[in-house]
Short mmCIF file of C-alpha atoms in Angstrom, two decimals:
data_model
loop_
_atom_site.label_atom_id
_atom_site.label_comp_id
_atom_site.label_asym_id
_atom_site.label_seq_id
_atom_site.Cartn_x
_atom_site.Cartn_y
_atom_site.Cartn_z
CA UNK F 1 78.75 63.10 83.68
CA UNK F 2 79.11 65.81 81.32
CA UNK F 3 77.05 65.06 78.40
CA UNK F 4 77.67 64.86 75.06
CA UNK F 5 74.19 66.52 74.21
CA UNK F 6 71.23 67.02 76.70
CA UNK F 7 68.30 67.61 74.73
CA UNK F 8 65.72 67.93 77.72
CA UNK F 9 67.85 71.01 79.06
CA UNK F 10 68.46 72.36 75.51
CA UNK F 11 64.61 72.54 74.70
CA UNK F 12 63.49 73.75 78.08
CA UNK F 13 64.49 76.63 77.49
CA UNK F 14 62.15 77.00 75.12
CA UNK F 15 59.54 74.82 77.14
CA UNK F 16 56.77 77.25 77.30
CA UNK F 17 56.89 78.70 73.85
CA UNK F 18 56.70 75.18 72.76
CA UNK F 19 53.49 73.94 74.82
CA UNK F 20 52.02 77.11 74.10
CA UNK F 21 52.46 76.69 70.11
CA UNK F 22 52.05 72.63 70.39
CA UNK F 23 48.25 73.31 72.27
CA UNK F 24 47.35 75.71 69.38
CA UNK F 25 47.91 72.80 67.16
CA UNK F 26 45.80 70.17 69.00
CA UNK F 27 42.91 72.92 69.49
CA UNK F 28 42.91 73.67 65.71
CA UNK F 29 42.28 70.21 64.53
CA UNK F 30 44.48 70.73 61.15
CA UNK F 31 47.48 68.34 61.47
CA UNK F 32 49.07 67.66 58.29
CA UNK F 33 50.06 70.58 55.64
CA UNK F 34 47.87 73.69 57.68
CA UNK F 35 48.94 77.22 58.97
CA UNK F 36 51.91 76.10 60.95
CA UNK F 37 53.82 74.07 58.12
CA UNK F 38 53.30 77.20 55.63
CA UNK F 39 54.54 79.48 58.28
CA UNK F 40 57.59 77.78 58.95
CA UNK F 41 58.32 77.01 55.38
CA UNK F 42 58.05 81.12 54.90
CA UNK F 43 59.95 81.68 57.65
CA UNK F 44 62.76 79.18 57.00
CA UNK F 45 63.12 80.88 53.05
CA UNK F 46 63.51 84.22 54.44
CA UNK F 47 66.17 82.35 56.81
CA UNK F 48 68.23 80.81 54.16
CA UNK F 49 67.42 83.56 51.37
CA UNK F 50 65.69 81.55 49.19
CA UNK F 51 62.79 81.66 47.49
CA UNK F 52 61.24 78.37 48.43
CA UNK F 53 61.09 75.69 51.44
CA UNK F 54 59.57 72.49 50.70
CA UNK F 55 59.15 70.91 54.44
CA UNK F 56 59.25 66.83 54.58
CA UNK F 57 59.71 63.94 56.75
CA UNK F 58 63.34 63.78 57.33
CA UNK F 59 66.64 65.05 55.95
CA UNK F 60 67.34 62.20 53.70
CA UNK F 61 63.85 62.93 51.97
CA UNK F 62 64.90 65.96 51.58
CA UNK F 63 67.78 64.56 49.30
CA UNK F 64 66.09 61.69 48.25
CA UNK F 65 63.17 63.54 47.10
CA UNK F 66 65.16 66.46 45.15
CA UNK F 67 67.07 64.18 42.65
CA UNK F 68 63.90 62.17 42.51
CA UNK F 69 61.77 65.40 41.42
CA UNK F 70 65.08 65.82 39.04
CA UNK F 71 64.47 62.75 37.35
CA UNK F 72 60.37 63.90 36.74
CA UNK F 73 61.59 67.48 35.34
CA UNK F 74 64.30 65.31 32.74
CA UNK F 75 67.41 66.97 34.41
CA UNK F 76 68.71 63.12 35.18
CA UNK F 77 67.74 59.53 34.21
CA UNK F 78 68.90 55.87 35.60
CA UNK F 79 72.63 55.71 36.13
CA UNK F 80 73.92 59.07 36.20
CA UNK F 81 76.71 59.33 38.41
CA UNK F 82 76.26 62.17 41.09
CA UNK F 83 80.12 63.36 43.38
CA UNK F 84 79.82 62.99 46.52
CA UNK F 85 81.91 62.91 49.71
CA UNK F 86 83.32 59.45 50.43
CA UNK F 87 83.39 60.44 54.16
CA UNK F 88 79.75 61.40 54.81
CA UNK F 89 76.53 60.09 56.87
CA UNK F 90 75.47 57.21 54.77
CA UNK F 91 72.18 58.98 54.39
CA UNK F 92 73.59 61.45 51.74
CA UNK F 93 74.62 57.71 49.68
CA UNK F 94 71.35 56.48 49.90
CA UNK F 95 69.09 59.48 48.79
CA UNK F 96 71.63 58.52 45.51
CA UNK F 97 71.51 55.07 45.12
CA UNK F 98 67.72 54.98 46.15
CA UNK F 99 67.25 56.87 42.61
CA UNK F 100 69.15 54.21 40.82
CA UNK F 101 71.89 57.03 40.73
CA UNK F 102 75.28 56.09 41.11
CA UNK F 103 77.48 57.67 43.72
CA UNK F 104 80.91 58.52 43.20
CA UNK F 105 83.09 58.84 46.51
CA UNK F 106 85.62 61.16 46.12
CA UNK F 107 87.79 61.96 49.09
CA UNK F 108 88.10 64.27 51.30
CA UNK F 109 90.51 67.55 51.85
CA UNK F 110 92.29 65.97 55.17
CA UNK F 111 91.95 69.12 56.98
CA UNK F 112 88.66 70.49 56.65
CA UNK F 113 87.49 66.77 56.14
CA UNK F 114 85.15 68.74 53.35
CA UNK F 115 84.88 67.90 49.62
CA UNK F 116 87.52 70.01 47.17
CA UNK F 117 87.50 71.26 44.19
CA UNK F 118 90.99 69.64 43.14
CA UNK F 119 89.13 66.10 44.56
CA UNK F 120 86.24 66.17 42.31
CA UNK F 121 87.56 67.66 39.14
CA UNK F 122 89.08 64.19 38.77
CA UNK F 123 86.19 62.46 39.27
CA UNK F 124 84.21 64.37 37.10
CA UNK F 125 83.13 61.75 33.57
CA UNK F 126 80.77 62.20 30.59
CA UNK F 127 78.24 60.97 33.13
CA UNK F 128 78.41 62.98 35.64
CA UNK F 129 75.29 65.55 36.40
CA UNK F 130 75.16 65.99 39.60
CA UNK F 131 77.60 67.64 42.46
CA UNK F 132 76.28 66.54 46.55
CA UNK F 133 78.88 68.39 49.38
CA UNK F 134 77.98 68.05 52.36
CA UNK F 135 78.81 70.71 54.61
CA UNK F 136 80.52 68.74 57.21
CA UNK F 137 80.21 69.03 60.85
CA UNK F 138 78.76 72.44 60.28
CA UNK F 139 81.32 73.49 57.69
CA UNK F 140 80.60 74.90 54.60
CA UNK F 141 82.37 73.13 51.78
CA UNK F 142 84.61 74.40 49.21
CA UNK F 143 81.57 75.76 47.45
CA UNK F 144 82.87 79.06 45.58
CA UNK F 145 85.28 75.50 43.84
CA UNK F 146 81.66 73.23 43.35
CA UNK F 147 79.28 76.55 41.70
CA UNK F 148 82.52 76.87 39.05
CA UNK F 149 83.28 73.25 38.54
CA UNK F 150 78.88 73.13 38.30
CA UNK F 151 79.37 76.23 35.43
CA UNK F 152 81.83 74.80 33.93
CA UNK F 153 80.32 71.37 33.09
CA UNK F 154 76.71 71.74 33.21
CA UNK F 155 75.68 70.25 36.44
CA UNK F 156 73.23 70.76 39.28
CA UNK F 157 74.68 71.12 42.88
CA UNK F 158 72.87 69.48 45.67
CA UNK F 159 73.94 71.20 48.68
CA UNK F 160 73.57 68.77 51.85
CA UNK F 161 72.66 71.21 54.82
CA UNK F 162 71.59 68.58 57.53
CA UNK F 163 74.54 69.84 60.21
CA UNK F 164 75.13 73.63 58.49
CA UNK F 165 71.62 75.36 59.44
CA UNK F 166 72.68 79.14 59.30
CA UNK F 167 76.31 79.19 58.07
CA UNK F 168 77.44 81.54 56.03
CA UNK F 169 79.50 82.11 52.61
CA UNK F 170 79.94 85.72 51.31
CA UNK F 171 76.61 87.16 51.71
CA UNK F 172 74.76 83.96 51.20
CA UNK F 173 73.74 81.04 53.55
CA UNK F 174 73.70 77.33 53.19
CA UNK F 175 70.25 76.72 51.59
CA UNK F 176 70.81 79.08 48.70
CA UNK F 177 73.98 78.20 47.62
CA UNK F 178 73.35 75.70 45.16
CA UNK F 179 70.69 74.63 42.78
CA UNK F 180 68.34 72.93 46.04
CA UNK F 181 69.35 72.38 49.48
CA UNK F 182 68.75 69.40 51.67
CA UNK F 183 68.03 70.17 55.60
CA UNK F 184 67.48 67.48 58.83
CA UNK F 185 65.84 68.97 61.53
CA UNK F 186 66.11 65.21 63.61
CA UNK F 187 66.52 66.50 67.64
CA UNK F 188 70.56 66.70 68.27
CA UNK F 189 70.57 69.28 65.02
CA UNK F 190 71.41 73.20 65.43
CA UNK F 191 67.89 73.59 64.72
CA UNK F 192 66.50 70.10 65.99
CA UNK F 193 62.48 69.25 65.89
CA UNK F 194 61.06 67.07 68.69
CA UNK F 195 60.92 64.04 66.42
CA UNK F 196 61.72 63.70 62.83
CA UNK F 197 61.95 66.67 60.17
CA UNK F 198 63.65 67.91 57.05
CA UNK F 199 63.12 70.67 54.43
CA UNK F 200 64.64 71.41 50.96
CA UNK F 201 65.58 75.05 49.71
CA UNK F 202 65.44 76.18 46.08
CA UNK F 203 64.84 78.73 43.89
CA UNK F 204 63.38 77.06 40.94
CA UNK F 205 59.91 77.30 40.46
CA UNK F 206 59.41 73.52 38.56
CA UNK F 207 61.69 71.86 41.36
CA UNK F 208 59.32 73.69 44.24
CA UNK F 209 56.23 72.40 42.37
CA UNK F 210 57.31 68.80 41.59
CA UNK F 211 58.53 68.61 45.19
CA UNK F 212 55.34 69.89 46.95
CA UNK F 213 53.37 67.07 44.54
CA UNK F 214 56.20 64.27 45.56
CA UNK F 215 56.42 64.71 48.83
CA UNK F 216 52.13 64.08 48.88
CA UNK F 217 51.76 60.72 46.86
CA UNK F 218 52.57 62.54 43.77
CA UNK F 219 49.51 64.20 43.89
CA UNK F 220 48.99 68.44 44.01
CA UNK F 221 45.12 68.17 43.87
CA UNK F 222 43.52 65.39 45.99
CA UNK F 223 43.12 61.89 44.76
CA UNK F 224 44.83 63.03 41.19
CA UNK F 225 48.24 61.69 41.38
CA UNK F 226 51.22 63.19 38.66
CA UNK F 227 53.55 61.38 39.71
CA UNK F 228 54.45 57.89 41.56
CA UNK F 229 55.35 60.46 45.02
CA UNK F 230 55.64 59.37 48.74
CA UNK F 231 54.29 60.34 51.96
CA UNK F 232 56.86 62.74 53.59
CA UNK F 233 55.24 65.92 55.23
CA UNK F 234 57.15 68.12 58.14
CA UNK F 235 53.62 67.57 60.03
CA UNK F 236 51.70 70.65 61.88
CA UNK F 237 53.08 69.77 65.68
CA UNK F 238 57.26 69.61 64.37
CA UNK F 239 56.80 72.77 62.25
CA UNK F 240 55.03 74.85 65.04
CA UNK F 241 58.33 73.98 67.68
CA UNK F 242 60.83 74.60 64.89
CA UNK F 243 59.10 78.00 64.26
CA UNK F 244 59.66 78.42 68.18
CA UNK F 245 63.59 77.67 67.49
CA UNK F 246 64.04 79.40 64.33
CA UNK F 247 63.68 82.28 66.52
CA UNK F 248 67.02 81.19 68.54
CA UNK F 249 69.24 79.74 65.59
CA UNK F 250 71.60 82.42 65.86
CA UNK F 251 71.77 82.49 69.72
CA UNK F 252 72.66 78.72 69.49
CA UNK F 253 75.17 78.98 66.60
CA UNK F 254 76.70 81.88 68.54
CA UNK F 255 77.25 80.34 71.91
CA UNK F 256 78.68 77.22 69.73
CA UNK F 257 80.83 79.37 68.31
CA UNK F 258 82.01 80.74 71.85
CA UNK F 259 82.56 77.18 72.94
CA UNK F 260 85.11 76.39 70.12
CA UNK F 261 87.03 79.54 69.69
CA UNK F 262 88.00 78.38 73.80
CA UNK F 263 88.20 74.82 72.71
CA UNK F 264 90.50 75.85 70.12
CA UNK F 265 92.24 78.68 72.01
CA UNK F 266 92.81 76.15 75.04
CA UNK F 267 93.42 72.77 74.01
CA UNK F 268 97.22 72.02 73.94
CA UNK F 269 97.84 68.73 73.77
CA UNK F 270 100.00 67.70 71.18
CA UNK F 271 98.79 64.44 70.35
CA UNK F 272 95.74 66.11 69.05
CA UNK F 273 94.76 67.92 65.73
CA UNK F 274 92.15 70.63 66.38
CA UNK F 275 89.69 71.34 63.39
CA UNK F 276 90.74 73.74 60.76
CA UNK F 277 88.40 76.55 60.23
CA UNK F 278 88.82 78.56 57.04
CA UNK F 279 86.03 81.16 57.98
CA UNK F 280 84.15 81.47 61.09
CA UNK F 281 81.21 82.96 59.35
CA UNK F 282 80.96 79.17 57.11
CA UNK F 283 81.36 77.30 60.27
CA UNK F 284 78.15 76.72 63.00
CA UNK F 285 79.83 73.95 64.82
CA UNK F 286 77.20 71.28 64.31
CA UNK F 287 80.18 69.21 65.50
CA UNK F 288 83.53 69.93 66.97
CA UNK F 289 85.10 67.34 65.70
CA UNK F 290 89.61 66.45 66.71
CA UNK F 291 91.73 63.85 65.65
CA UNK F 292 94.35 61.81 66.88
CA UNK F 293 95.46 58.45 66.77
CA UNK F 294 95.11 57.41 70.29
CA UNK F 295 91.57 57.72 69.70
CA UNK F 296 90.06 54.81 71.99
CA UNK F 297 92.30 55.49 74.30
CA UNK F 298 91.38 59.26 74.74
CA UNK F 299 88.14 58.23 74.53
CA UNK F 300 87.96 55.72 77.33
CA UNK F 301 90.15 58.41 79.51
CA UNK F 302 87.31 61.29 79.28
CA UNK F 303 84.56 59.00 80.14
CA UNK F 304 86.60 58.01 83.16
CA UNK F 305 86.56 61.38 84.12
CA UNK F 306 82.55 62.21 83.31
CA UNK F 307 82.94 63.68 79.82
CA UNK F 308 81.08 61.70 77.37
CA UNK F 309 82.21 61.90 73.55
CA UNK F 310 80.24 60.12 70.29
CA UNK F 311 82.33 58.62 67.08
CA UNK F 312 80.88 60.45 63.74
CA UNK F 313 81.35 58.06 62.36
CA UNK F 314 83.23 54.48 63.06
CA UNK F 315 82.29 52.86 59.70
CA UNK F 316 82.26 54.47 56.14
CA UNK F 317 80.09 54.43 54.17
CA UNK F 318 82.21 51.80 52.03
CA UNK F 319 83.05 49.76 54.09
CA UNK F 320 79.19 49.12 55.08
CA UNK F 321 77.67 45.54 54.26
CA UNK F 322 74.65 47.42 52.88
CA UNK F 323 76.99 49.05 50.48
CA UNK F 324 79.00 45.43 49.49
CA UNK F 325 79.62 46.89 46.06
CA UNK F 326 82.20 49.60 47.44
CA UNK F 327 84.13 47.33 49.82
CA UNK F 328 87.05 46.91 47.92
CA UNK F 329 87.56 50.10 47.29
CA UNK F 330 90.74 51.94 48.71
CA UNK F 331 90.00 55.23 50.05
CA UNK F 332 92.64 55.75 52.91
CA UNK F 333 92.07 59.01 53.81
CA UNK F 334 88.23 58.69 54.19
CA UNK F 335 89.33 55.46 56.25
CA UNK F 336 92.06 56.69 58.27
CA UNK F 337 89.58 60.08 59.84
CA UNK F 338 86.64 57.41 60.19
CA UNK F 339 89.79 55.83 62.91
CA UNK F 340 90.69 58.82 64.43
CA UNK F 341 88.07 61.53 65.05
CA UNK F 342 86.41 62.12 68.02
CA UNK F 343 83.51 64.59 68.54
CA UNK F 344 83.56 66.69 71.94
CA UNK F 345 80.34 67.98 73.99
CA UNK F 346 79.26 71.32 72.19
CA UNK F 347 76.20 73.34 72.74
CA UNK F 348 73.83 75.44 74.59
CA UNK F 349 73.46 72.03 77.53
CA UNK F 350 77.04 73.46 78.54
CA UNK F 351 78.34 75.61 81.73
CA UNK F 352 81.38 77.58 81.55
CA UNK F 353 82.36 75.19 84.55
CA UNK F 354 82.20 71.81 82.16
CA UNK F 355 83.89 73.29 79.36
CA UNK F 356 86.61 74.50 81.09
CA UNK F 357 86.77 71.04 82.97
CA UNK F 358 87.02 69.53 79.13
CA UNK F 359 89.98 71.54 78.17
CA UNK F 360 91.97 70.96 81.46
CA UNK F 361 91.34 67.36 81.37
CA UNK F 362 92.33 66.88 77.72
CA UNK F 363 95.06 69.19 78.11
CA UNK F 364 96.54 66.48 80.97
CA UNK F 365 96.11 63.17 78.49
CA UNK F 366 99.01 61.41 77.65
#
């Protein structure tokens, strides 16, 4: 079976680095916020080109914990409405309505499956403050449209980084794009930890200090507390094997990058739509992602010949039970990609040999 996404193989390559860096750790006795985390956080900035990392728990802290540092600096109160993609990981929902912030789906362009300029200006009300794309699948969103709409009206701009480590707009990379930037670093990422992880990127000084005090109980000396914070620290052990990876980020995204030019070169089959890419430099192919509308068909034909393939994602967000509030509302072409994409194996787990197999086998569906 070719897999979807061997992790074991993908970090052994980086095995000894990793033990190496992980027994450093255990020796020094510092777990939580020591050398390691303020390494990585330096190294990550220089990464992105920003001035600040703020690591943390997970990638929907990361969100979760930017408009909630917001809401301490005055830049938003209760019931704000913040844009955001109607086809996205429910996560990027949450970190909203979690803030008692009120999302506003707004559909998606059906080709890059992105947010769009022309989608949100319509959207946009007197309440509005906040803009969230989500660079989809590894995709940077329409964000040249989202930094004039944000000018224009007076907003902050959330960028949503957890599948677009390393892409690249102009001379700028996810991370510094916006106002802050909200990064996952959970295994199957570009840049995946061996457990949980997440950062945020900024350049504003307040938002880097309100974050660093949020993120530990609300509290930047010990036991004096600012703010009403959580626990959510990237701990010692994650950020010493994502400083081992950083190293590799661009080796990854490259051989991704290799893998889809051929899937998109190679793959004739015309019952399937290939992804749209408007720049390979804004693309790092968290995901390749086609659609068609034989989907479970396809599906069930590729695992019958050893190729496993993952739905992102069957439900929207929507249509969830835990979001009851939104299920009556029509979004079809948020509903109608949730039926029909398909995600294909992609990454560094991959011979030449199985993605070849991939194309010839798709390339013979009917």
């Amino acid at each position: 079976m070719i897999q979807f996404l061997d992790l074991q193989k993908i970090n052994n390559q980086y095995s000894e680095e990793i033990k190496k860096v992980c027994q450093c750790v255990i020796d020094s006795g510092r777990y939580i916020q020591g050398e390691q985390l303020e390494r990585f956080e330096e190294n990550f900035a220089n990464y992105c080109g920003s001035k600040y990392t703020i690591g943390v728990g997970n990638g929907l802290d990361a969100l979760t914990l930017t408009l909630k540092a917001w809401k301490e600096m005055g830049k938003l109160k209760d019931g704000d409405e913040v844009i955001v993609p109607a086809n996205t990981y429910i996560a990027s929902i949450m970190a909203i309505t979690t803030n008692n912030l009120n999302p506003i789906l707004v559909e998606p362009d059906d080709k890059t499956y992105n947010i769009s300029k022309k989608n949100i200006i319509k959207a946009i009300t007197s309440k509005t403050k906040v803009i969230l794309p989500v660079h989809l699948y590894g995709q940077i969103a329409d964000m040249e449209g989202v930094i004039q709409l944000a000018n224009d009206f007076n907003l902050l701009v959330l960028e949503d980084s957890a599948q677009a480590h390393g892409a690249i707009l102009g001379t700028k990379k996810t991370g510094n794009l916006g106002d802050a930037s909200g990064f996952s670093f959970y295994p199957g990422k570009n840049l995946g930890a061996l457990g949980d992880g997440g950062a945020i990127t900024t350049n504003c000084d307040e938002l880097n200090e309100v974050l660093r005090s949020l993120r530990n109980y609300g509290s930047k000396e010990k036991y004096t507390n600012v703010f009403l914070g959580v626990n959510s620290r990237l701990d010692e052990i994650q950020a010493a094997i994502l400083n081992v990876k950083l190293k590799y980020l661009d080796n990854e995204i490259e051989y991704r990058r290799q893998i889809a030019e051929k899937y998109l070169s190679l793959i004739k089959n015309e019952s399937i739509t290939l992804p749209s890419v408007l720049n390979k430099n804004a693309h790092v192919w968290h995901l390749f992602v086609i659609r068609t509308n034989k989907r479970n068909s396809l599906q069930e034909y590729l695992s019958e010949k050893n190729i496993q393939t993952l739905i992102h994602y069957p439900i929207p967000p929507h249509k969830q039970k835990a979001y009851g509030q939104f299920n009556e509302l029509s979004l079809p072409i948020t509903e109608l990609l949730h039926k029909e994409l398909l995600s294909l194996p992609i990454g560094s787990h991959l011979q030449d040999s199985d993605i070849n197999y991939i194309i010839d086998i798709i390339n013979e569906f009917k």
